[in-house]
Short mmCIF file of C-alpha atoms and ligand atoms in Angstrom, two decimals:
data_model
loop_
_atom_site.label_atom_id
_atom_site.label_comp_id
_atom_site.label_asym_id
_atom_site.label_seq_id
_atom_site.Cartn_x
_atom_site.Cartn_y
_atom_site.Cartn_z
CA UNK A 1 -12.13 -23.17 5.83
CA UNK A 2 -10.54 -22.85 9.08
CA UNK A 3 -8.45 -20.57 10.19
CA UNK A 4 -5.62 -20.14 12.98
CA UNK A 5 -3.93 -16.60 13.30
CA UNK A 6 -1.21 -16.18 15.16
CA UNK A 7 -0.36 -12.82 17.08
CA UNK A 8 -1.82 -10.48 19.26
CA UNK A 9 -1.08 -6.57 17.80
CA UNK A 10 -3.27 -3.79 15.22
CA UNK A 11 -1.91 -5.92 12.23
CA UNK A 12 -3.47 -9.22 13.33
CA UNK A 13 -7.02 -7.27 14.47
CA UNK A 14 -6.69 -6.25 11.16
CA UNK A 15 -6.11 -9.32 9.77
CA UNK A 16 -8.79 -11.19 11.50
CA UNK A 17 -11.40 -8.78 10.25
CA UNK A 18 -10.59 -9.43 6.75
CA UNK A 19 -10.25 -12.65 7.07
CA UNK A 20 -13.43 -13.33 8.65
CA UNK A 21 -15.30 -11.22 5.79
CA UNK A 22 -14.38 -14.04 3.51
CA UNK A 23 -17.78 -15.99 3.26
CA UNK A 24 -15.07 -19.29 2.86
CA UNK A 25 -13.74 -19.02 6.42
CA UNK A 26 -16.23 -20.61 8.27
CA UNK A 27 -14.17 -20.48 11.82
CA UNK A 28 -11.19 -17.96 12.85
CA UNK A 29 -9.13 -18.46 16.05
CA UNK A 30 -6.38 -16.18 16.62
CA UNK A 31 -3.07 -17.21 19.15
CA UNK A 32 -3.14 -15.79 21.22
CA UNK A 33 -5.22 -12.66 19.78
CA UNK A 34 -6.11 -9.61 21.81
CA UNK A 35 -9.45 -7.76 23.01
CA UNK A 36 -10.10 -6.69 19.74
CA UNK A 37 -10.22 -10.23 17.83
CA UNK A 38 -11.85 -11.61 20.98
CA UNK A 39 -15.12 -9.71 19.70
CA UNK A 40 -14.69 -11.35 16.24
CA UNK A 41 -13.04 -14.48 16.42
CA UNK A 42 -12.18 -16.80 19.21
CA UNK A 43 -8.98 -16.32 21.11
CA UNK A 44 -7.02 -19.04 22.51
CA UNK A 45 -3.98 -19.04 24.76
CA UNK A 46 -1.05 -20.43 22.74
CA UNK A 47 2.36 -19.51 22.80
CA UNK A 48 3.19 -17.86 19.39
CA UNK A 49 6.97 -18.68 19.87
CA UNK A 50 5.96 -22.91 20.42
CA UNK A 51 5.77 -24.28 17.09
CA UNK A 52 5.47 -28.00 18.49
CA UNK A 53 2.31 -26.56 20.77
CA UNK A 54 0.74 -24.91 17.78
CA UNK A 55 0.77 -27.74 15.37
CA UNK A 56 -0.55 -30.07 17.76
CA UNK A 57 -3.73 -27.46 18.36
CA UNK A 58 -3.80 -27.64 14.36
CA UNK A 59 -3.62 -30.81 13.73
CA UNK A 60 -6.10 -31.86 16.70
CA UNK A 61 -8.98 -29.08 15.18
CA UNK A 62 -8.08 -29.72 11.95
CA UNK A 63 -7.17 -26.36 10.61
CA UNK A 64 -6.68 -25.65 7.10
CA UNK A 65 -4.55 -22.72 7.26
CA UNK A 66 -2.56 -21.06 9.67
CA UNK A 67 -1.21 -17.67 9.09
CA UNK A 68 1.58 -16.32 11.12
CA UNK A 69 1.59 -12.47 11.61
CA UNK A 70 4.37 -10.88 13.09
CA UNK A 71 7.80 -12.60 12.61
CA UNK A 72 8.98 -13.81 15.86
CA UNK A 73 7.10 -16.65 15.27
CA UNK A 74 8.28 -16.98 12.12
CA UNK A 75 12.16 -16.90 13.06
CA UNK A 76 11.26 -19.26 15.49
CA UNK A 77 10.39 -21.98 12.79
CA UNK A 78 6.49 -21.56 13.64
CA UNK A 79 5.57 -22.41 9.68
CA UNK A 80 8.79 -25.18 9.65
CA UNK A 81 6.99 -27.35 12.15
CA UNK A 82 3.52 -26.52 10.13
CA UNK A 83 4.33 -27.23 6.82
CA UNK A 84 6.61 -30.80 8.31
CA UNK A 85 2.93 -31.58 9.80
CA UNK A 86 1.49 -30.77 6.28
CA UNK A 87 -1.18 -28.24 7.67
CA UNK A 88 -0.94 -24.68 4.96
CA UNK A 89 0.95 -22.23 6.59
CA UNK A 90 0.83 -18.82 4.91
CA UNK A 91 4.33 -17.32 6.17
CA UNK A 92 8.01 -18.12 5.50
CA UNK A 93 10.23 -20.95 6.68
CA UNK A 94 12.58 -19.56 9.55
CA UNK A 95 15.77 -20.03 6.65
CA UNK A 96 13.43 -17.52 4.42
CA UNK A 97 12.53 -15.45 7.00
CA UNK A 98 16.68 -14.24 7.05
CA UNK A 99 15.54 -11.71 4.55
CA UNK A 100 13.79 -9.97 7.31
CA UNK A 101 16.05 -11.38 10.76
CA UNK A 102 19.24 -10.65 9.27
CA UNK A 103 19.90 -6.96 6.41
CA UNK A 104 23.40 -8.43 6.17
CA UNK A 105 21.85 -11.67 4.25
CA UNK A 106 18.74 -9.57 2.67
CA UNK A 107 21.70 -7.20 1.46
CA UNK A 108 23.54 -10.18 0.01
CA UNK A 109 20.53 -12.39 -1.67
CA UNK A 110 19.36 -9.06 -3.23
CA UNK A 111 23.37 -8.26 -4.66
CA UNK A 112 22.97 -12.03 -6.34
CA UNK A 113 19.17 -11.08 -7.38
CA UNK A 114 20.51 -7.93 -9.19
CA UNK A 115 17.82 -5.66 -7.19
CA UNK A 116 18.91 -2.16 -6.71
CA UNK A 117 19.27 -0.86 -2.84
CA UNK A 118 21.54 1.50 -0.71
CA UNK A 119 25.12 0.40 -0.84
CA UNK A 120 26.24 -1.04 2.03
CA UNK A 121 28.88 -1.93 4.55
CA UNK A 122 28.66 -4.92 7.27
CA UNK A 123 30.85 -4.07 10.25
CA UNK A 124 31.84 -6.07 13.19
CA UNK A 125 33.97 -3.25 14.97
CA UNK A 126 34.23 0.35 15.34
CA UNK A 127 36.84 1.34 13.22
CA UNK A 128 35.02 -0.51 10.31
CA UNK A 129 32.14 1.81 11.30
CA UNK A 130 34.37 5.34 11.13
CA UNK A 131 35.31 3.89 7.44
CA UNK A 132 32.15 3.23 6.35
CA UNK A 133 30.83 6.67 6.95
CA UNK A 134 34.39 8.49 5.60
CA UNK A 135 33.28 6.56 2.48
CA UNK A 136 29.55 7.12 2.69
CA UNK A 137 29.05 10.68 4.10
CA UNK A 138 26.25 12.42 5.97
CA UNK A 139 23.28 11.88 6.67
CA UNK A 140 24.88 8.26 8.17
CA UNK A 141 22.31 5.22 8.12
CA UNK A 142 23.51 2.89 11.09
CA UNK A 143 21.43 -0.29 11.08
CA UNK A 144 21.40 -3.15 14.23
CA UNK A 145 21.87 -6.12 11.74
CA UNK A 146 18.96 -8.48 13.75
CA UNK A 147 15.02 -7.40 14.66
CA UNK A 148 14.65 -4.85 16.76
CA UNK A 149 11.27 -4.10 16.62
CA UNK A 150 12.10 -1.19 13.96
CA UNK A 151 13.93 0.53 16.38
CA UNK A 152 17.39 -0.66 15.37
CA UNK A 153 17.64 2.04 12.86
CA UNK A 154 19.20 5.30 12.89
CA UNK A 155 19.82 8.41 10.55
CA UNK A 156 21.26 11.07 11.46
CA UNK A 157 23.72 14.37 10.73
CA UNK A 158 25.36 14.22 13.71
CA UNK A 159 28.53 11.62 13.50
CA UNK A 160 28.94 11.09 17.56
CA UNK A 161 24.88 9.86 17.78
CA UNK A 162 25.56 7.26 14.61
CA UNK A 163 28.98 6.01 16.34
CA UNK A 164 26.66 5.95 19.87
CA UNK A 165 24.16 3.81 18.41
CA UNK A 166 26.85 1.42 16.51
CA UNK A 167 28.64 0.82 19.86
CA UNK A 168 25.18 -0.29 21.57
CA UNK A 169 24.56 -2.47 18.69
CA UNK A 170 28.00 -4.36 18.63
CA UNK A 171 28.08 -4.54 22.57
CA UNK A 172 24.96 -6.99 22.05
CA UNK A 173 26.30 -10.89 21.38
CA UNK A 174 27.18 -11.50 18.06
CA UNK A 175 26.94 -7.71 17.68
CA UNK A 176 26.51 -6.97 13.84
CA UNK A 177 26.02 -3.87 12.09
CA UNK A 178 24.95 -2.42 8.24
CA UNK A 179 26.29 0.91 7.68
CA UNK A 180 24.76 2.24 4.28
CA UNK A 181 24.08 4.88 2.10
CA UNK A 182 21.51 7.80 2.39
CA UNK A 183 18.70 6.75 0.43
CA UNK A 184 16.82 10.21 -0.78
CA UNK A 185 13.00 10.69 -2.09
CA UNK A 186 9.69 9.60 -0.08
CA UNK A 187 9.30 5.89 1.52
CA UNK A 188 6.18 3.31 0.30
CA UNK A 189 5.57 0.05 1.54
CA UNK A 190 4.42 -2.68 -1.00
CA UNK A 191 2.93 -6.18 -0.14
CA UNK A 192 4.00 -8.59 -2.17
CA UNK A 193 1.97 -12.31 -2.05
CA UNK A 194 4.20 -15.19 -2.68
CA UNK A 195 3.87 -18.82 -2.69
CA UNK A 196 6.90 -19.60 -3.46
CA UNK A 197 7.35 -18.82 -7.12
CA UNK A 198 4.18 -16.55 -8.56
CA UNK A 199 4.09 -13.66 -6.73
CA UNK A 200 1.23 -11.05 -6.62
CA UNK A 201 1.49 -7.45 -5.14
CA UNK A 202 -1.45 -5.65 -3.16
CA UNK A 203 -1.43 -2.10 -3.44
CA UNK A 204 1.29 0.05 -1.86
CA UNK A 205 0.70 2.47 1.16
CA UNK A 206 2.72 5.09 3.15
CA UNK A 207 3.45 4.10 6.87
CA UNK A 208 4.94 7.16 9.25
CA UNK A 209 7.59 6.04 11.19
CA UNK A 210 8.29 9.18 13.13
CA UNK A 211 6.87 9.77 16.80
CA UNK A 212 5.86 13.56 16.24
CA UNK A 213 4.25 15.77 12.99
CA UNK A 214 6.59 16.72 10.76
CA UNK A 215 8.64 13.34 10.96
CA UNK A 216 10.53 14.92 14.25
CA UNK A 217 11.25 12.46 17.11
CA UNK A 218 12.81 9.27 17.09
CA UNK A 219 11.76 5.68 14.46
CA UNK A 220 8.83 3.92 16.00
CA UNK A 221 7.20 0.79 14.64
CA UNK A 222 5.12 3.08 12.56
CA UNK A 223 2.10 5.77 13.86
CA UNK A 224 0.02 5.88 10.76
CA UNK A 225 -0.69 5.19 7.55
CA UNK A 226 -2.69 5.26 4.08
CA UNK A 227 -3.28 3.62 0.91
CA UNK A 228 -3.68 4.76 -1.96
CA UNK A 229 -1.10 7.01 -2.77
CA UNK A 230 -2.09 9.41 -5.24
CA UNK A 231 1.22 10.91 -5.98
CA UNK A 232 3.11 7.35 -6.64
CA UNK A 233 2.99 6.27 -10.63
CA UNK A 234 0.71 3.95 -11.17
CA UNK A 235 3.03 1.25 -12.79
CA UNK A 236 4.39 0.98 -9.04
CA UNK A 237 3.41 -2.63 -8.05
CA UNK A 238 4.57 -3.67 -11.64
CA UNK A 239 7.75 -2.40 -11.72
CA UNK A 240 8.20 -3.99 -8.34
CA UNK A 241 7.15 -7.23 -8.74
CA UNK A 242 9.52 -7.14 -12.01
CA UNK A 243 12.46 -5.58 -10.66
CA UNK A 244 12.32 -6.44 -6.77
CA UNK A 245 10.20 -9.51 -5.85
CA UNK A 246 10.58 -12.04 -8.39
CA UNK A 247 14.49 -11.64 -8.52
CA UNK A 248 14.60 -12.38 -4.97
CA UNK A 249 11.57 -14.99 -4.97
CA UNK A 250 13.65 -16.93 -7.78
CA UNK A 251 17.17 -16.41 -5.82
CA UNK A 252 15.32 -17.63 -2.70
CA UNK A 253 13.82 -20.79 -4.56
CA UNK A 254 17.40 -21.61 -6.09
CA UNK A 255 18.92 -21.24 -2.74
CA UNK A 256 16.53 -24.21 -1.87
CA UNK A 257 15.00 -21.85 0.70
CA UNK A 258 11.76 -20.75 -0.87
CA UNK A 259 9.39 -17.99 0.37
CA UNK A 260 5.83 -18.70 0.77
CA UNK A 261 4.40 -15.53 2.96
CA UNK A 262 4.39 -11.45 2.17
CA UNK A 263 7.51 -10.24 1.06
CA UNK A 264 6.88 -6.77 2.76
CA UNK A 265 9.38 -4.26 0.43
CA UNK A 266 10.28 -1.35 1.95
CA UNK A 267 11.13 1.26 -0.84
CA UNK A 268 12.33 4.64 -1.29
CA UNK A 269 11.90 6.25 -4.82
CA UNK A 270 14.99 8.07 -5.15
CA UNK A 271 15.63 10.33 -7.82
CA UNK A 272 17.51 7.31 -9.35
CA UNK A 273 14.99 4.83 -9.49
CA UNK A 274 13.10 2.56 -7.25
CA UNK A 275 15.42 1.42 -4.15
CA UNK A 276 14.62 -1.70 -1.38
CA UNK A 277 14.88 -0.14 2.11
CA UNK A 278 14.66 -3.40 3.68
CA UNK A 279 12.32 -6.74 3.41
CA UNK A 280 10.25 -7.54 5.77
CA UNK A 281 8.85 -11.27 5.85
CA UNK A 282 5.55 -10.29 7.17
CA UNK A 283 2.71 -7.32 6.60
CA UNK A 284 3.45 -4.33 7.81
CA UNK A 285 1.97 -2.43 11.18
CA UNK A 286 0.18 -0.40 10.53
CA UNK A 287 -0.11 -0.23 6.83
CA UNK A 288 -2.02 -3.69 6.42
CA UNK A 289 -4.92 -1.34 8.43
CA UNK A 290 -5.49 0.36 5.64
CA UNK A 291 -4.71 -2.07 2.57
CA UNK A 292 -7.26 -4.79 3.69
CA UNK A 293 -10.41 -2.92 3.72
CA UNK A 294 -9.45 -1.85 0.10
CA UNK A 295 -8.81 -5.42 -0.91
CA UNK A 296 -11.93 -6.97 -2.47
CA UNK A 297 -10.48 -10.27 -3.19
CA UNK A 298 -11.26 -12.72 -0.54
CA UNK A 299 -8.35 -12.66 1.53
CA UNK A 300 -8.13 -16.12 3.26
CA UNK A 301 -8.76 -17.53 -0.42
CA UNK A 302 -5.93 -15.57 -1.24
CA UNK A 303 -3.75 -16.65 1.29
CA UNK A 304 -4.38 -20.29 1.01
CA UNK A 305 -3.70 -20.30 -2.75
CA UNK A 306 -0.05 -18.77 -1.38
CA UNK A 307 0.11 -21.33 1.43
CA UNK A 308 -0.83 -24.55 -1.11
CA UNK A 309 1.41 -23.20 -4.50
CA UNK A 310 -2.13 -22.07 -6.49
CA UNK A 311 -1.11 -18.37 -7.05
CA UNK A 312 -0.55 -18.74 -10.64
CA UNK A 313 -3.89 -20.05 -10.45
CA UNK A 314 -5.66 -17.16 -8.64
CA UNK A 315 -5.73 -14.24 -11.75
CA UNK A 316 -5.91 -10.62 -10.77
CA UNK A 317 -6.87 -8.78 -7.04
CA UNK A 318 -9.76 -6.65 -6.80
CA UNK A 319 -9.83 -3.42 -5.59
CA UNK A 320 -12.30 -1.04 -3.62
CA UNK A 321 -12.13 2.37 -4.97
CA UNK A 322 -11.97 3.61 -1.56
CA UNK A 323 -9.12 5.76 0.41
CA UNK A 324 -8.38 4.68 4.18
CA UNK A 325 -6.35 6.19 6.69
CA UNK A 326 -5.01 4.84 9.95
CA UNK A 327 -3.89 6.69 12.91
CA UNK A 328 -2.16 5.10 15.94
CA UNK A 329 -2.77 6.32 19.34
CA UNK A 330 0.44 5.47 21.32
CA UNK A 331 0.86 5.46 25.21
CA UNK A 332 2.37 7.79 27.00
CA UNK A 333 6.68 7.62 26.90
CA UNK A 334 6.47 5.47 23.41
CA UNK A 335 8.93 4.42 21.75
CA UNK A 336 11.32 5.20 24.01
CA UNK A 337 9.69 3.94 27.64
CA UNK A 338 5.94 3.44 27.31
CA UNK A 339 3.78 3.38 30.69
CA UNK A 340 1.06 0.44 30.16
CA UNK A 341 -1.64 0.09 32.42
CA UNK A 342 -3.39 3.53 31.41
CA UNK A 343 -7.68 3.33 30.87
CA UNK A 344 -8.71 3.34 27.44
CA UNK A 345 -12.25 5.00 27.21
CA UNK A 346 -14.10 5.97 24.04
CA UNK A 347 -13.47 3.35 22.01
CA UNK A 348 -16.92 2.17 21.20
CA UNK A 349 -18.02 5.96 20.27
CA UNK A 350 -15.71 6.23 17.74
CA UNK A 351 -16.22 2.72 15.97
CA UNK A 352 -19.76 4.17 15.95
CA UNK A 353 -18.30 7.32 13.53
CA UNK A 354 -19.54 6.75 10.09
CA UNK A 355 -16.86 5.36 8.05
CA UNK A 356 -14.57 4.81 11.27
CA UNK A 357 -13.86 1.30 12.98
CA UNK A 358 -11.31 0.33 15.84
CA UNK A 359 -8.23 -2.01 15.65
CA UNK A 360 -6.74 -3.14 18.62
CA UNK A 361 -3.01 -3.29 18.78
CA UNK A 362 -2.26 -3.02 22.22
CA UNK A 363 -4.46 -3.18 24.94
CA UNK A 364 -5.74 -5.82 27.46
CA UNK A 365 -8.77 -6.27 29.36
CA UNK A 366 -9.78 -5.82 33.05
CA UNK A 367 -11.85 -5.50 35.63
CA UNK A 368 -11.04 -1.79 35.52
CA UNK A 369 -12.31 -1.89 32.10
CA UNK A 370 -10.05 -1.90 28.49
CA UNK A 371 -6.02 -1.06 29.36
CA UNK A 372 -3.37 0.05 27.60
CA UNK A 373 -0.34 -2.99 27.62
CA UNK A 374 2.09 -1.65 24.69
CA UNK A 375 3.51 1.34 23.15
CA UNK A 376 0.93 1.54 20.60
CA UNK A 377 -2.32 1.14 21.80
CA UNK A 378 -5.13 2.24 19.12
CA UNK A 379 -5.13 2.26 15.59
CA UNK A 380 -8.38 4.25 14.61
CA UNK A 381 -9.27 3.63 10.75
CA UNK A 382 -11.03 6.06 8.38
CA UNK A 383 -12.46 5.14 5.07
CA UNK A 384 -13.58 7.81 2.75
CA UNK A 385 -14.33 8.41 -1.42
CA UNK A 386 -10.87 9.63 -0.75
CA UNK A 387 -8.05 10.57 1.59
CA UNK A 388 -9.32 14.13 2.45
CA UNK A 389 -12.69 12.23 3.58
CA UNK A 390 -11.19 9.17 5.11
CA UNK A 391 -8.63 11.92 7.41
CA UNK A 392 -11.52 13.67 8.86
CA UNK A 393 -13.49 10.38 9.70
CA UNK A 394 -10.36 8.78 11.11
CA UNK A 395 -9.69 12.13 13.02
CA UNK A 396 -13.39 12.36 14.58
CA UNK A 397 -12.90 8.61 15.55
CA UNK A 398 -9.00 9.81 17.10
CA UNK A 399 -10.88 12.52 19.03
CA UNK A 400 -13.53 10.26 20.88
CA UNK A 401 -10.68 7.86 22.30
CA UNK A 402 -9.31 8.64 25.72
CA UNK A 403 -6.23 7.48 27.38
CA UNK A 404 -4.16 9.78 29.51
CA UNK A 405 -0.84 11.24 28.40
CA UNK A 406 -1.22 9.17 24.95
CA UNK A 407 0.16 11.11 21.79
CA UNK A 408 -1.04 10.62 18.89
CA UNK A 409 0.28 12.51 14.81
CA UNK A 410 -1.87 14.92 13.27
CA UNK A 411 -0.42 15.11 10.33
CA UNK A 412 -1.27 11.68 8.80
CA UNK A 413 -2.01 11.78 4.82
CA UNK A 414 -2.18 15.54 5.58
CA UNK A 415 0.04 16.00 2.44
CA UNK A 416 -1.22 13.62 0.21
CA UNK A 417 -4.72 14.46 0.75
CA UNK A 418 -4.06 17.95 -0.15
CA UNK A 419 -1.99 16.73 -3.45
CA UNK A 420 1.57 18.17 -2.71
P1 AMP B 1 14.50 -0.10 8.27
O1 AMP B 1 14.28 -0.75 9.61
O2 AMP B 1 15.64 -0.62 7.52
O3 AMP B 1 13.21 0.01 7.48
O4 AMP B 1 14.76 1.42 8.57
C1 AMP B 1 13.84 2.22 9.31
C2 AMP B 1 13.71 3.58 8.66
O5 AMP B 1 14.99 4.22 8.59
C3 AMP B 1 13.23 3.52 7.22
O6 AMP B 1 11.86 3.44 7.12
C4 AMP B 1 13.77 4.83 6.70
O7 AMP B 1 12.95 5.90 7.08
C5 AMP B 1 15.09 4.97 7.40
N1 AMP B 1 16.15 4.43 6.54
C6 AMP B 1 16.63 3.16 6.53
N2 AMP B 1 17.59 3.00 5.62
C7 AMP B 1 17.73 4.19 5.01
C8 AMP B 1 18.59 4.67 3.96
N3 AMP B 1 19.51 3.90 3.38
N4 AMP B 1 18.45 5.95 3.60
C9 AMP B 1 17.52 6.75 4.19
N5 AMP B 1 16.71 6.38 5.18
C10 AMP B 1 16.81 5.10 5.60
N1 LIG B 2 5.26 -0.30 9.76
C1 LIG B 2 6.52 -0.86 9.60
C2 LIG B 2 6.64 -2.29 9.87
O1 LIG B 2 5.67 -3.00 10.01
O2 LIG B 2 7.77 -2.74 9.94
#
């Protein structure tokens, strides 16, 4: 089978490895990929955001599945123009894709689905705003209504920040905002595969979406994660595939929009049940770092069953019993105003650590050697019997990487591992 990957962060490094440990994928190109694929795969330089460039590279190599990682390329009708060429594209229509471009529509396709999530008010102007907190009291959740790179997202105590951040969000054209209710109770991302009608969940992980231990400092796009999580009940994936995924799957397929891709559900488990944070129509960064190397199914297998309508076909997903931990190293000034161009050194030592290997997510190369080119640079990934032995690999491999001024949490799986 061959393969074309599109995107260049820690996600699709991740991807790519997986993929290419399925004996079935016989090539792997990724669009246009970064240093890290480069080593495994074979980068070309395609526009993710063309979709009339990239169907015409798979069509002319004959590729028999493309799958589209982060969703700019997605909103931008990348598996449209796929699927009208008739190539497999594992990733949703741009119309599908809503559930993640817009929370306004995700908010109103899961109020037809029945699937319980934050109440929530969309507002076009300020005074709207004021009401919607009167009614829903602190802490106030103020969400930018488009993709902002999870940035777009504030909660906070303090009423004159969350009326701040709604007046940058409605100054931008077409300026929408969700104000919503305080969801309590810890956070879990699940993965759910979907072609469209069966859908299959991979097992849930924790992503940290705080800058600095403790969860202080502002929402990045996530500094670490782990799978598994020993403290969530078991029946998790179950009850969300039941209750979550194959409401909105169905309401998505009688809408005449189906989803085909990874309906990425953002949860909270509130003392009142199971809640959707928000849908994401992609895998997560960085929490697909540490679900693939569990996954023992093949994944590009899996993926083209999703892409072609076979899930139904496909049976169960195999596990490693295995515990992984990711932690991102993140330039200097992210998220707020990260300085690129900073030497990465160490990288090799600590994919030499046992148990430890190195995703790329943002760096470049030069003649000066590897660089840093976005906010978050590294992910290093430890894999361990379980999370108390995956932290201190991935912490050993954290500790051989140099990049000046880079910050990095210390704190990842701290609590889990320890079983509180
Ligand atoms: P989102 O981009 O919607 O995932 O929001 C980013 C982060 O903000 C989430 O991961 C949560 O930590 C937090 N958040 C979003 N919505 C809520 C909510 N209703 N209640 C509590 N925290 C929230
Ligand atoms: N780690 C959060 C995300 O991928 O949106």
């Amino acid at each position: 089978m061959k393969v074309l990957l599109i995107g260049s962060g820690g996600r699709e490094h991740a991807l790519a490895r997986a993929l290419m440990a399925d004996p079935l994928v016989t090539s792997l190109t990724v669009a246009p990929g970064n240093p890290g694929t480069a080593e495994i795969a074979t980068n070309i330089d395609l526009d993710p955001l063309d979709p009339a460039a990239l169907t015409a590279w798979a069509t002319a190599n004959q590729i028999d599945l493309v799958v589209v990682g982060p969703e700019a390329p997605l909103v931008a009708g990348v598996a449209d123009a796929l699927t009208e060429a008739k190539i497999p594209a594992f990733g949703p229509s741009a119309a599908a894709a809503r559930l993640e471009g817009s929370k306004a529509f995700a908010k109103e396709v899961m109020s037809a689905a029945g699937v319980p999530t934050a109440e929530a008010r969309v507002c076009r102007d300020l005074a709207s705003v004021r009401a919607a907190m009167t009614e829903f009291g602190s802490p106030y959740v103020i969400k930018d209504d488009g993709l902002a790179a999870g940035k777009g997202v504030i909660v906070t105590g303090d009423p004159d920040a969350a009326i701040r951040h709604a007046e940058a969000c409605l100054a931008k054209p077409g300026g929408q905002i969700v104000v919503e209710d305080f969801l309590d109770g810890p956070e879990v991302s699940l993965f759910c595969i979907s072609d469209g009608t069966t859908v299959l969940p991979l097992q849930p992980a924790q992503d940290f979406k705080r800058a600095y231990d403790g969860d202080a400092g502002p929402n990045t796009g996530g500094m670490g994660a782990y799978s598994p999580l020993p403290w969530a009940p078991p029946e998790l994936p179950h009850e969300v595939i039941e209750t979550i995924a194959l409401p909105v799957i169905r309401e998505m397929a009688k809408r005449g929009t189906p989803f085909v891709g990874v309906l990425y559900c953002g949860l909270a488990l509130t003392s009142r049940g199971t809640r959707v944070i928000e849908f994401n129509a992609r895998f997560g960064d960085p929490e697909t770092q540490v679900v693939l190397p569990r996954l023992a199914t093949p994944l590009g297998e899996l993926l083209h069953a999703a892409a072609t309508g076979r899930l139904a076909e496909f049976g169960e997903l195999e596990w490693r019993d295995r515990a992984v931990v990711t932690v991102v190293v993140a330039a200097e000034g992210y998220p707020d105003a990260p300085v690129p161009g900073g030497t990465i050194e160490g990288v090799e030592d600590a994919g030499e650590r046992d148990g430890v290997h190195v995703i790329h997510a943002g760096t470049r190369e030069t003649r000066e050697g590897l660089v840093a080119s976005g906010g978050r640079v590294i992910c290093v990934v430890g894999e361990g019997e379980d999370l108390e032995a995956a932290r201190g690999r991935v912490y050993t491999g954290v500790d051989r990487i140099y990049l000046s001024g880079s910050h990095h949490r210390r704190d990842i799986a701290r609590q889990a591992a320890r079983g509180d």
